[in-house]
Structures are given as C-alpha cells and as structure tokens.
Short mmCIF file of C-alpha atoms in Angstrom, two decimals:
data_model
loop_
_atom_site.label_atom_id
_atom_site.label_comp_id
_atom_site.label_asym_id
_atom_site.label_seq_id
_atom_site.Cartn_x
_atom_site.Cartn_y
_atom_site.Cartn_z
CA UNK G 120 0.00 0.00 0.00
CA UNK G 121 1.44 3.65 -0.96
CA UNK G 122 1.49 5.48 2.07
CA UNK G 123 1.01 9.63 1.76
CA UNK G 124 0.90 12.37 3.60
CA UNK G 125 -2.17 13.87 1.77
CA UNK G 126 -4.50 12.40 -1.10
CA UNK G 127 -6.38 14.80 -2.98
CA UNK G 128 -9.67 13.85 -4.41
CA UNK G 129 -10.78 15.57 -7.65
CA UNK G 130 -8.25 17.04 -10.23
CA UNK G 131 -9.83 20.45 -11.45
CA UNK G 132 -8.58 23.81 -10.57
CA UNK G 133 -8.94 23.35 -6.90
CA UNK G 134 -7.35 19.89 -6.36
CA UNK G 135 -4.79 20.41 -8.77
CA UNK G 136 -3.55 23.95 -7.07
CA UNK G 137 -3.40 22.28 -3.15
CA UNK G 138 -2.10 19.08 -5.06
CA UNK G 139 0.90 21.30 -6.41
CA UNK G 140 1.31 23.55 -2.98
CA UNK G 141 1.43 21.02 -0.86
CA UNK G 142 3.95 18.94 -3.33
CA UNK G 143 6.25 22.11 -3.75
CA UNK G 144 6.61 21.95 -0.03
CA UNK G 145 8.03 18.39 0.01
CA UNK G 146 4.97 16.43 0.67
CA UNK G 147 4.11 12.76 -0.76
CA UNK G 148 1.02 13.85 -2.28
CA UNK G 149 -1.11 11.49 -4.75
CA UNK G 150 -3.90 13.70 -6.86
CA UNK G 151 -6.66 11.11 -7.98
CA UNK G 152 -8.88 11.89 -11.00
CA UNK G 153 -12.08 10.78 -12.68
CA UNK G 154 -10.59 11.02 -16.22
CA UNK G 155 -12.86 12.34 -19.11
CA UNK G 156 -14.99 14.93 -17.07
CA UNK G 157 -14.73 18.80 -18.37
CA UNK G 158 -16.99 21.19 -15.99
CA UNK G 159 -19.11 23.31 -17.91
CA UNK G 160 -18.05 26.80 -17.18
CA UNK G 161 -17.72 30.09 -19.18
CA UNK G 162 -13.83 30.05 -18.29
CA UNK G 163 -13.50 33.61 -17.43
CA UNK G 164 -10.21 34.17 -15.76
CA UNK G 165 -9.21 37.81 -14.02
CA UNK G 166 -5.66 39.27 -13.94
CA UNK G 167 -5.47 38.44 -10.34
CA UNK G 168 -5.51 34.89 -11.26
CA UNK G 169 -3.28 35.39 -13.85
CA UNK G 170 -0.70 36.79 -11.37
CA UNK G 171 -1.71 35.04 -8.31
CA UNK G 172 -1.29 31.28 -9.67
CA UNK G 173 1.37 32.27 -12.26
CA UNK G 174 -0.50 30.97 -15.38
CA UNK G 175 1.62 31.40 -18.95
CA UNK G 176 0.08 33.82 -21.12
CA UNK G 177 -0.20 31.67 -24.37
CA UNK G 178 -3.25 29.34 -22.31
CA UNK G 179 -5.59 32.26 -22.53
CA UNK G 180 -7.42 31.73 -25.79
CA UNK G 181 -9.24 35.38 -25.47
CA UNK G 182 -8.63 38.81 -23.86
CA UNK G 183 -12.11 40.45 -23.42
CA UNK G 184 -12.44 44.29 -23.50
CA UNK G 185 -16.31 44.66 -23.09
CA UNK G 186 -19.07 43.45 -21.43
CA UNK G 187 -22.35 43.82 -22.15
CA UNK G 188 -25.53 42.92 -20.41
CA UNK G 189 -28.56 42.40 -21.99
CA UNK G 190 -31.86 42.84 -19.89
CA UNK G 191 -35.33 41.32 -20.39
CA UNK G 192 -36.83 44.18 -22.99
CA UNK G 193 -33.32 43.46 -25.25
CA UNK G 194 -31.46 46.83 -23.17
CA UNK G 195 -27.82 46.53 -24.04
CA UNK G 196 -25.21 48.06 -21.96
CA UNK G 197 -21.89 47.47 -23.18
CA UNK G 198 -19.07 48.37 -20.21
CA UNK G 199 -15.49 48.88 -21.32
CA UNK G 200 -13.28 46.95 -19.01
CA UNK G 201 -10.58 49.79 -18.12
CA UNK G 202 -6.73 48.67 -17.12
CA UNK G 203 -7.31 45.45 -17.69
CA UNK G 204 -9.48 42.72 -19.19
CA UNK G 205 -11.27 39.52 -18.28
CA UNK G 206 -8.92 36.47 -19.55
CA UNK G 207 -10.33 33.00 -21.08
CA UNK G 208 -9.38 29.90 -21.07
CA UNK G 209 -10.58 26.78 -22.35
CA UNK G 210 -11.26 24.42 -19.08
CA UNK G 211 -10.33 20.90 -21.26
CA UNK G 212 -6.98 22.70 -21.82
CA UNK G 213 -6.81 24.71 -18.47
CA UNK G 214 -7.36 22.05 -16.10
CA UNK G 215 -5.03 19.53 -17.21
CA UNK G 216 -2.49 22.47 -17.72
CA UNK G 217 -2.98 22.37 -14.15
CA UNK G 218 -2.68 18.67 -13.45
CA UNK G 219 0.42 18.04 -15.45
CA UNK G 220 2.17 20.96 -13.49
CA UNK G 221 1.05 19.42 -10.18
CA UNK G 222 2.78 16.24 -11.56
CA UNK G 223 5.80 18.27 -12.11
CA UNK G 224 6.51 19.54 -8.63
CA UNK G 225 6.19 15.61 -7.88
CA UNK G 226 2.46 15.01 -7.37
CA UNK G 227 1.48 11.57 -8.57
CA UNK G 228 -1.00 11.27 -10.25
CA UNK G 229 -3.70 8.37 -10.11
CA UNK G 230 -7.50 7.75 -12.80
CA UNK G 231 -10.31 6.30 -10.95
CA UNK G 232 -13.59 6.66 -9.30
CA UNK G 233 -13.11 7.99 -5.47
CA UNK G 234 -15.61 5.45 -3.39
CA UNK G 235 -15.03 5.64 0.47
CA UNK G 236 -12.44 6.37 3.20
CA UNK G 237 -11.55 3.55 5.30
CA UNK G 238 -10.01 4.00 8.62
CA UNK G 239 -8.56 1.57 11.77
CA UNK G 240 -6.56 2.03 14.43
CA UNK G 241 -3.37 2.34 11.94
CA UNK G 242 -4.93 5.61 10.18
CA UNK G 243 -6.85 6.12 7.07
CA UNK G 244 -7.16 5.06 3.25
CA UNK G 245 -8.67 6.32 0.36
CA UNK G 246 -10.63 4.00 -1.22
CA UNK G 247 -11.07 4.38 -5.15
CA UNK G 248 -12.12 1.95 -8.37
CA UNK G 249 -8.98 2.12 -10.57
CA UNK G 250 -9.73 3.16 -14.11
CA UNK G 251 -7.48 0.58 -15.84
CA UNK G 252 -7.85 -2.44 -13.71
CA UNK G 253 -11.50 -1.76 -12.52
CA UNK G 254 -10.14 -2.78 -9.03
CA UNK G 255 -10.38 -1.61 -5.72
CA UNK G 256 -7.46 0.21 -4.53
CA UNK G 257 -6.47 1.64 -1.25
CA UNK G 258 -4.30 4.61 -0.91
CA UNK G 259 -2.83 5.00 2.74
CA UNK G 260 -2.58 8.60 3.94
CA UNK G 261 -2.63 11.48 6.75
CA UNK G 262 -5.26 13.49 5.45
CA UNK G 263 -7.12 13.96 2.45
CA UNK G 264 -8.64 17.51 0.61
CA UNK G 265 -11.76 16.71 -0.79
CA UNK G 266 -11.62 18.78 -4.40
CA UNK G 267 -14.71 16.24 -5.67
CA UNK G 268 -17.33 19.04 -6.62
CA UNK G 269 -20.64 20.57 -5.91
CA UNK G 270 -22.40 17.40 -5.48
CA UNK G 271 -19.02 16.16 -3.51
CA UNK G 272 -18.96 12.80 -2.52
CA UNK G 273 -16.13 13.62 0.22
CA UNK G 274 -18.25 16.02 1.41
CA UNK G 275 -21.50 13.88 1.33
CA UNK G 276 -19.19 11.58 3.33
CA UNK G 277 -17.40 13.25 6.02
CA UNK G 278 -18.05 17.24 6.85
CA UNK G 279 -22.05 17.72 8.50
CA UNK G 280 -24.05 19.47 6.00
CA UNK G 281 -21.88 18.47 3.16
CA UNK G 282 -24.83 16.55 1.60
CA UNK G 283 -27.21 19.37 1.28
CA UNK G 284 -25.16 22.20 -0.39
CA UNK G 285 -27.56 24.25 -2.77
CA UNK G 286 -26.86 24.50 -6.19
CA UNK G 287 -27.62 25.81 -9.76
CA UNK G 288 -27.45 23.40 -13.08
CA UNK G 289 -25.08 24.87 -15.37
CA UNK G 290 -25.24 24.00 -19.53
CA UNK G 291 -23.33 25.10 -21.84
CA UNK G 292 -22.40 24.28 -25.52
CA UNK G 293 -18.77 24.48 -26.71
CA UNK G 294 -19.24 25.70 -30.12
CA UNK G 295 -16.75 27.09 -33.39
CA UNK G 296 -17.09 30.88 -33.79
CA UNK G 297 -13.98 32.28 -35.10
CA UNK G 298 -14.85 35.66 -36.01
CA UNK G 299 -18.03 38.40 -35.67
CA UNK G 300 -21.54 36.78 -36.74
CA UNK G 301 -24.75 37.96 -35.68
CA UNK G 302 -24.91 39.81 -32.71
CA UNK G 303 -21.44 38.04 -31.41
CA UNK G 304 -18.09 39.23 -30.87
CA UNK G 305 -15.22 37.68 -29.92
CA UNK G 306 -13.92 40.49 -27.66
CA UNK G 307 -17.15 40.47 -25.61
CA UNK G 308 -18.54 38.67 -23.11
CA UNK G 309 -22.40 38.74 -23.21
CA UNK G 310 -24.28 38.11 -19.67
CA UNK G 311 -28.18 37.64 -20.44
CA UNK G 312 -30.45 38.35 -17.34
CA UNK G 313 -33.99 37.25 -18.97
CA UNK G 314 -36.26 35.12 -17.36
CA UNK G 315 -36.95 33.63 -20.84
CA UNK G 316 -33.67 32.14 -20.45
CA UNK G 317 -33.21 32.06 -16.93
CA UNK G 318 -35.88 32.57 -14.21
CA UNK G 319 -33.35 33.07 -11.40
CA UNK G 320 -29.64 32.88 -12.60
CA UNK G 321 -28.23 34.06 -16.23
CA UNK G 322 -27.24 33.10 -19.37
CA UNK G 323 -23.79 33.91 -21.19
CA UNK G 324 -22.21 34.05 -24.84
CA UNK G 325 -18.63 34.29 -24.18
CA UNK G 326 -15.51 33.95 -27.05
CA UNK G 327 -12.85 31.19 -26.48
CA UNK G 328 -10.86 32.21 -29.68
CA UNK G 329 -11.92 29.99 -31.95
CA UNK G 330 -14.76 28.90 -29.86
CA UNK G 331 -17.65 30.03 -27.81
CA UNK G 332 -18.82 28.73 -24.79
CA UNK G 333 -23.01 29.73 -24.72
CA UNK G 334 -25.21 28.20 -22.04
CA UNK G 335 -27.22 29.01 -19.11
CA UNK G 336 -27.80 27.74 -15.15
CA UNK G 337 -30.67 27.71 -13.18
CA UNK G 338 -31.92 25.90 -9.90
CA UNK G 339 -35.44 25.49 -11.28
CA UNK G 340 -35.60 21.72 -11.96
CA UNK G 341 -38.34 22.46 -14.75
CA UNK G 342 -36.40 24.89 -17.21
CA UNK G 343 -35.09 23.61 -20.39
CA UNK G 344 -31.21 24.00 -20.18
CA UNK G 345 -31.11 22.66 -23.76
CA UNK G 346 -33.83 24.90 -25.19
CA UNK G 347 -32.48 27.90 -23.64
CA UNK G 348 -29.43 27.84 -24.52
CA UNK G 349 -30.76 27.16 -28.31
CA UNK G 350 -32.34 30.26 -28.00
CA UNK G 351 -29.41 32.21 -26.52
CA UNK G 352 -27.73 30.69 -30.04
CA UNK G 353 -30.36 31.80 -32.19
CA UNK G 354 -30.58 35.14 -30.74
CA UNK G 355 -27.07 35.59 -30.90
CA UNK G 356 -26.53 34.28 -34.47
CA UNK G 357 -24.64 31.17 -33.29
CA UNK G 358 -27.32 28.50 -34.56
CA UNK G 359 -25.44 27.28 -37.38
CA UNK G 360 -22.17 27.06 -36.14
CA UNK G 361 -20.90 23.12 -35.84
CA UNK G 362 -20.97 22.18 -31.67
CA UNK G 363 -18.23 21.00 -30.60
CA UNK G 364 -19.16 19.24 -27.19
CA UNK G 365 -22.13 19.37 -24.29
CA UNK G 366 -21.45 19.82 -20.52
CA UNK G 367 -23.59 19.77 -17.69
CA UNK G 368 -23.34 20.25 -14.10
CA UNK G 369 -24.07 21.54 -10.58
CA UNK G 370 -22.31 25.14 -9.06
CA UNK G 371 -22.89 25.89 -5.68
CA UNK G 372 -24.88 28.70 -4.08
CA UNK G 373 -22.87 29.60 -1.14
CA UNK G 374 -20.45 28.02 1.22
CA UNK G 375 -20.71 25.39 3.39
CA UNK G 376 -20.72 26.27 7.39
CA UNK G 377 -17.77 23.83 7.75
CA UNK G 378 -15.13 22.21 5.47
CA UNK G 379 -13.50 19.41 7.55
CA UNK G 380 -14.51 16.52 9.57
CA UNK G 381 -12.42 17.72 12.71
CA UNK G 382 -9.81 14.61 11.94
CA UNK G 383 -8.96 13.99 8.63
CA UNK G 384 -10.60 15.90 5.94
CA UNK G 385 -10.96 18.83 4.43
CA UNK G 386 -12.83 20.48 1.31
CA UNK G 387 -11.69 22.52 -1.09
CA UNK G 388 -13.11 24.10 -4.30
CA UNK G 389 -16.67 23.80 -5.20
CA UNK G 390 -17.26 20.90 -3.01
CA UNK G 391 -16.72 24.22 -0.06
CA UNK G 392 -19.24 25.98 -2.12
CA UNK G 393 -16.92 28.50 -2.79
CA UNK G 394 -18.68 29.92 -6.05
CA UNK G 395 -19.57 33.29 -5.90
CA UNK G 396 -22.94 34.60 -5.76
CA UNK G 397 -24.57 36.65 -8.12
CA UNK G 398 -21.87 35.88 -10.53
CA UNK G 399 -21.05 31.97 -10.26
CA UNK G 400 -17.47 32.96 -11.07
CA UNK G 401 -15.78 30.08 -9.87
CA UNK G 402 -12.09 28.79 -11.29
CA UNK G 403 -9.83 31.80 -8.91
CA UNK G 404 -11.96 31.25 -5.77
CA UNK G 405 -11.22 27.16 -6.25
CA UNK G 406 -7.90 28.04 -6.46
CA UNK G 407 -7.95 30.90 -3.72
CA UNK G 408 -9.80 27.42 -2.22
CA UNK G 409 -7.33 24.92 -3.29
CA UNK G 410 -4.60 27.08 -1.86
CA UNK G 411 -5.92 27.54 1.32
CA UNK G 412 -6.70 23.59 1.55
CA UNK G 413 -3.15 22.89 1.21
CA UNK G 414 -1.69 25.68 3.70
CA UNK G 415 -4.15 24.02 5.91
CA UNK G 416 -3.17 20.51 5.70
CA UNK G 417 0.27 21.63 5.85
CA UNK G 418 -0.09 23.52 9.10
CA UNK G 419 -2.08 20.15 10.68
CA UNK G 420 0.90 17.51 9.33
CA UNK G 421 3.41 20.11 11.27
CA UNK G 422 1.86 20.75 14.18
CA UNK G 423 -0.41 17.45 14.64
CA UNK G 424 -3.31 19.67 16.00
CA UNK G 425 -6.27 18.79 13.83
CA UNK G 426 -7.86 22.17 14.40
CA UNK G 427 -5.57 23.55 12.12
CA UNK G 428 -7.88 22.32 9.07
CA UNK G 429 -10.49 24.69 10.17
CA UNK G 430 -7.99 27.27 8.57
CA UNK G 431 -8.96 26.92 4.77
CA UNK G 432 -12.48 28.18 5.54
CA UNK G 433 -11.14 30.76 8.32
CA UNK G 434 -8.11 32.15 5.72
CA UNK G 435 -11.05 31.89 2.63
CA UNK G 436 -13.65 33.83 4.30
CA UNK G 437 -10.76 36.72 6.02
CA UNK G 438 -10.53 37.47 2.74
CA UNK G 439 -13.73 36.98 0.39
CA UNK G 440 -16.69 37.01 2.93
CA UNK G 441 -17.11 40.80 2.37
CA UNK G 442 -17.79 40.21 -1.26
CA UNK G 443 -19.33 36.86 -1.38
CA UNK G 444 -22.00 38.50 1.05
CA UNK G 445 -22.09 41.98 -1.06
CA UNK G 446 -22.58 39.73 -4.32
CA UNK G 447 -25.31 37.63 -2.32
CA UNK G 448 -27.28 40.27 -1.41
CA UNK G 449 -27.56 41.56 -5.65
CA UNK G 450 -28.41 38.45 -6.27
CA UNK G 451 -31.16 38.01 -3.78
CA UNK G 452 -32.26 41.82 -4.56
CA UNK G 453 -31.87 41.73 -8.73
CA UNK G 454 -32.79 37.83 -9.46
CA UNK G 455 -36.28 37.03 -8.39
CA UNK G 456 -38.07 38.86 -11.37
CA UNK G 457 -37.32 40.30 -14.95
CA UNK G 458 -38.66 43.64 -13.48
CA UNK G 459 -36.10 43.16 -10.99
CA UNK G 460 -33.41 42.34 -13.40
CA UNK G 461 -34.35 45.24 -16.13
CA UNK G 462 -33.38 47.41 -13.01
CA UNK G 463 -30.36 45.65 -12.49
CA UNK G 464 -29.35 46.37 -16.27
CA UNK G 465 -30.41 49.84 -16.06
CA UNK G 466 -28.22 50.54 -12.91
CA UNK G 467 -25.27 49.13 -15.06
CA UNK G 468 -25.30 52.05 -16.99
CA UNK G 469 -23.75 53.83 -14.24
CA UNK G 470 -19.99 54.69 -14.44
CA UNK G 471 -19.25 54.25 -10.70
CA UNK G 472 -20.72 51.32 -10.93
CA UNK G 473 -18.95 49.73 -14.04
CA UNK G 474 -15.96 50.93 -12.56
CA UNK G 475 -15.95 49.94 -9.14
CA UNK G 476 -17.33 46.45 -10.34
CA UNK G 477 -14.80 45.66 -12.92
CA UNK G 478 -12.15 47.26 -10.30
CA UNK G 479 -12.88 44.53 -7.75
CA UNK G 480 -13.50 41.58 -10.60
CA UNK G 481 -10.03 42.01 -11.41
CA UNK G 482 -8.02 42.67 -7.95
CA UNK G 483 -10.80 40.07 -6.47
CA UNK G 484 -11.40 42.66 -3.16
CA UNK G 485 -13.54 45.70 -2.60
CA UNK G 486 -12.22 49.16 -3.69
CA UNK G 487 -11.93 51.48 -0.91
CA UNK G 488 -10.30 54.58 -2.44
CA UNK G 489 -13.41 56.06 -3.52
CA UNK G 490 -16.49 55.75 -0.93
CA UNK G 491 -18.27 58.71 -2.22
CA UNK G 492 -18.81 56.02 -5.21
CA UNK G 493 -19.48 53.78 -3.14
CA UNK G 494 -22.39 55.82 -1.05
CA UNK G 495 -23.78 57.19 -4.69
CA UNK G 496 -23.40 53.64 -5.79
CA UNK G 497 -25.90 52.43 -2.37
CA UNK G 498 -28.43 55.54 -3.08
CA UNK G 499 -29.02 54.42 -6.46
CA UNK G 500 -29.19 50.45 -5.94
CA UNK G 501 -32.20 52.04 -3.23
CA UNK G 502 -33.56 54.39 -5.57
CA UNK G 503 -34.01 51.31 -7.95
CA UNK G 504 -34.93 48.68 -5.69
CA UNK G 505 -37.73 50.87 -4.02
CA UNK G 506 -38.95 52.28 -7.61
CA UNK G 507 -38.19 55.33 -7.11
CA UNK G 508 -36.13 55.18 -10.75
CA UNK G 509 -38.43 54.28 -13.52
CA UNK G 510 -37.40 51.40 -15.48
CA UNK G 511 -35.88 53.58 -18.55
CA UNK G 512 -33.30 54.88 -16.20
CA UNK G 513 -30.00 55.46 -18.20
#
C-alpha cells in the first residue's frame, strides 16, 4: 500500500492547485482523477488569477475588453473593461495544464472513481475503483482535501451538512465561432439576465478564440437547459455554427458552514461551495480554495493539532466574505423577477458602478479609495430597488 501524507480527491482547478502547494513543499502527495470529465463553465479568468497562480500567457485563448448585459426588454449596456481585461481559457486545456504541473513539482497522479475512506486504528485510506484495472485500490494517507465538486462525494461523506449544499445546473455548448456573426463578438462577453432564459440565474455568450462557450444555469428543476441555450444561439446568431461538445453540471450557491470533519478531511473548491454569488465565477476562488486547503493541511501535518484544518475556511472567508455576502445580497435583490433584473441592467449604466465592479473583478477585493462612489453607488441600488427610478433609467 502507498502510504502519503495527503490524497487529494478531484483534479480540477482546486485539487490540482493544493495538489501542487502542498507537493512544492516536500509532501508525498497522490492527486486522484475521474478522467474524461470537463466542468461546464464560461472560463473567465481575471488578472489576479493570472498573477496570483502564475498561469503562462499563451493558455488564454481570449482577452475580453467589453461586457455587455442584456436585460429582459433586449437593453444593451456594453461596459469597457478599463486597465485590464477579463482572460479566457478553455477548461479541457486549463485544467489539465494544471494537473500536469502538479505532476511536475512531484504530485502523482492516479484515474479512478473515489468510493469511500476507510479507517482503523493504523490511520486512514482512500478507497477508489482504478480506471485501468477496474479494481479496488487503497491509498494509505494522513489526510485527504476533498476537491470532488458541488455534489461532492467527500463532502456527502465526512463534513455535516456536506450533503445538502444548494446549487444551480449549469449547460453550456462548446461551439466554433472564429470571427463576428450575428450579434457576437469575440472580444465580448455577453451576460443575459432574462427570465426567458433564466428565471433566477443568467445566461452567457462568451468567445474562447476559436470557440464560444453559450449556455445558461438555473436551480429550477423544470427549465429547459437545452432549449435555452438554443435560444441564446439563435438570438445571438450562433445557430449554425458546428458544436463541438455538451457539458452539464451543478455550481454551488454559497459556502458550506464547515469544510473538515475535525480529523482527517478537508474540502476545497466547489465541493466548499466556494462559487460566488450573483456571478457563479468560480475557477480563482477554487484556487484561492485549493490554496488555502493545502496551507491548511500543511499547518495540521506540522503541528499534529487537527484544528488547524479549520484554517482553509477561516483564511477563505478573512478574505472573500465581504464580497461573497455583497454579491449575495444583488443576487437576492436583482434575481427574483425580470422587473427586478431590467433594473439591475439599467443601474449598469452607471460609471461608478462599471468601474468599481470591474475594479474589484479584477483585484478580487472591494475598492476602498473612492467611498463617495461607493455611497452614490448604495443611493441608487435604493432608488431602484424601491422604484423610485423608472425602469428607462440610463
């Protein structure tokens, strides 16, 4: 039996970052990874990311400049993204990018099915179905990050509440678009808040280069992910273009009260929840995630104390609870009608506001230089939410 100091379950952006951290640091660390599995995600990247995780220029397939956000009654607003730009990558390439350079700072890497933990009075053992052999395997270890995903089955497992996280259904279609067609262009990211589409989340056009990624995510069970993102084509002008490949699956809502078991465990990624609200930008706060998994486990294998896994959440939230709960509350205030979301699109149109958003998008933290924006910013988000704009507000 391979004996290890940490096993990592789930190979995506999360997983793959503590995988690496923790292997840089001179830990035996084994990464294991259902093979084949590509989350569907719009794979928008900011600069923070860029600079934080020290990802090579020539794996971002797009550099957007605009964004424009298109409200039930067809209102565009189209926001220039000043000093910077939103990145994209394309997850099939981006993730294993990710993998391969955990494997490189001496992460070994491992295909199969995760199925249980087993533990006696030695310690513990992963417990996964390898993809080759089919067989049971058993991976001996200290502690293990659970990196498995919204519907985590580490989670499920181990951490209380970990089998009742909220989520959204995510779909999106991989399509060619190489160039300007319709009402798409591939230096703009499109964010659709219609209720035709979406009744409580969004849907998005946005350019991977030669490709698009279009789809859609809601947590009503009864909307047509397929339909609606057919739409979003047609409307676009994307219907004809050849499809390249279909994803599905779940993003979490919010994060989880806990992320380890108090022993042995602890989550990382989206099976924390650690999507933001509002947005359901997820690949830097897996990462931020991942990272913080790993300092965690690191801290716990040096000092023996098993509190010391309650730091991943503790380090997460010091520094993204203020906007996880500011992005909440839009979400909770703009989402629940397409009255509420025409406002929402109307209030875009606001400079401080496309600034100050786009600001803390790409530096991933509140901007505090200017709070006379930010108090004009609050009197208009009232002035909208209690109708006391009309709707044509520009």
């Amino acid at each position: 039996m391979a004996e290890y100091d940490v096993v990592v379950v789930g190979g995506g952006p999360s997983g793959a970052t503590a995988a690496e951290d923790l292997a840089r640091s001179g830990r035996k660390v084994a990464l294991l990874d259902k093979a084949g599995r590509i989350k569907p995600c719009g794979g928008a990247i900011p600069p923070r990311l860029i600079a934080d995780f020290d990802i090579p220029e020539d794996f971002l397939v797009a550099k957007i400049t605009t964004a424009r956000m298109i409200s039930p009654t067809g209102r565009r607003v189209d926001i220039p993204i000043e000093n910077g730009f939103v990145g994209m990558v394309d997850r099939e390439d981006f993730d294993e990018f990710l993998r391969e350079r955990a494997a490189g700072a001496g992460a070994v890497r491992l295909t199969g099915t995760y199925l249980r933990i087993d533990r006696d009075g030695t310690g513990s053992a992963v417990v996964y179905r390898d993809k080759v052999s089919g067989e049971e395997t058993r991976l001996t270890t200290k502690l293990v990050i659970g990196a498995d995903g919204a519907r985590s089955n580490v989670a499920r497992d181990e951490v209380p509440g970990g089998d009742c996280i909220p989520y959204v259904i995510a779909y999106h279609e991989i399509i060619e678009a190489p160039a300007a067609v319709g009402d798409y262009h591939p230096d703009r990211c499109d964010v659709i808040y219609d209720g035709r589409i979406s009744p409580d989340f969004y849907g998005w056009v946005f350019p991977h280069g030669q490709k698009a990624s279009v789809g859609m995510g809601s947590l009503v069970r009864e909307v047509d992910l397929k339909k609606a993102t057919a739409d979003l084509r047609i409307a676009s002008g994307l219907a004809d273009c050849p499809t390249i490949r279909r994803e599905g699956a779940p993003i979490p809502l919010k994060p989880l009260e806990r992320w380890d078991n108090g022993h042995d465990v602890v989550l990382a990624g989206d099976a924390a929840g650690v999507v933001a609200p509002s947005s359901g930008e997820g690949i830097y706060y897996a990462m931020a995630g991942g990272r913080v998994a790993a300092t965690a486990a690191a801290a716990c294998l040096t000092s023996g104390r098993v509190k010391d896994l309650r730091l991943a959440r503790q380090l997460f939230m010091r520094e993204h609870k203020t906007v996880f709960r500011v992005l909440a509350s839009m979400q909770n205030a703009y989402y629940k009608s397409d009255e509420r979301r025409e406002r929402f699109v109307s209030l875009c149109h606001d400079v401080d506001v496309q600034r100050l958003t786009f600001e803390a998008y790409m530096n991933k933290r509140l901007v505090k230089a200017r709070p006379m924006a930010h108090l004009k910013i609050g009197l208009k988000n009232l002035a909208h939410l209690t109708r006391l704009v009309p709707k044509a507000y520009t």
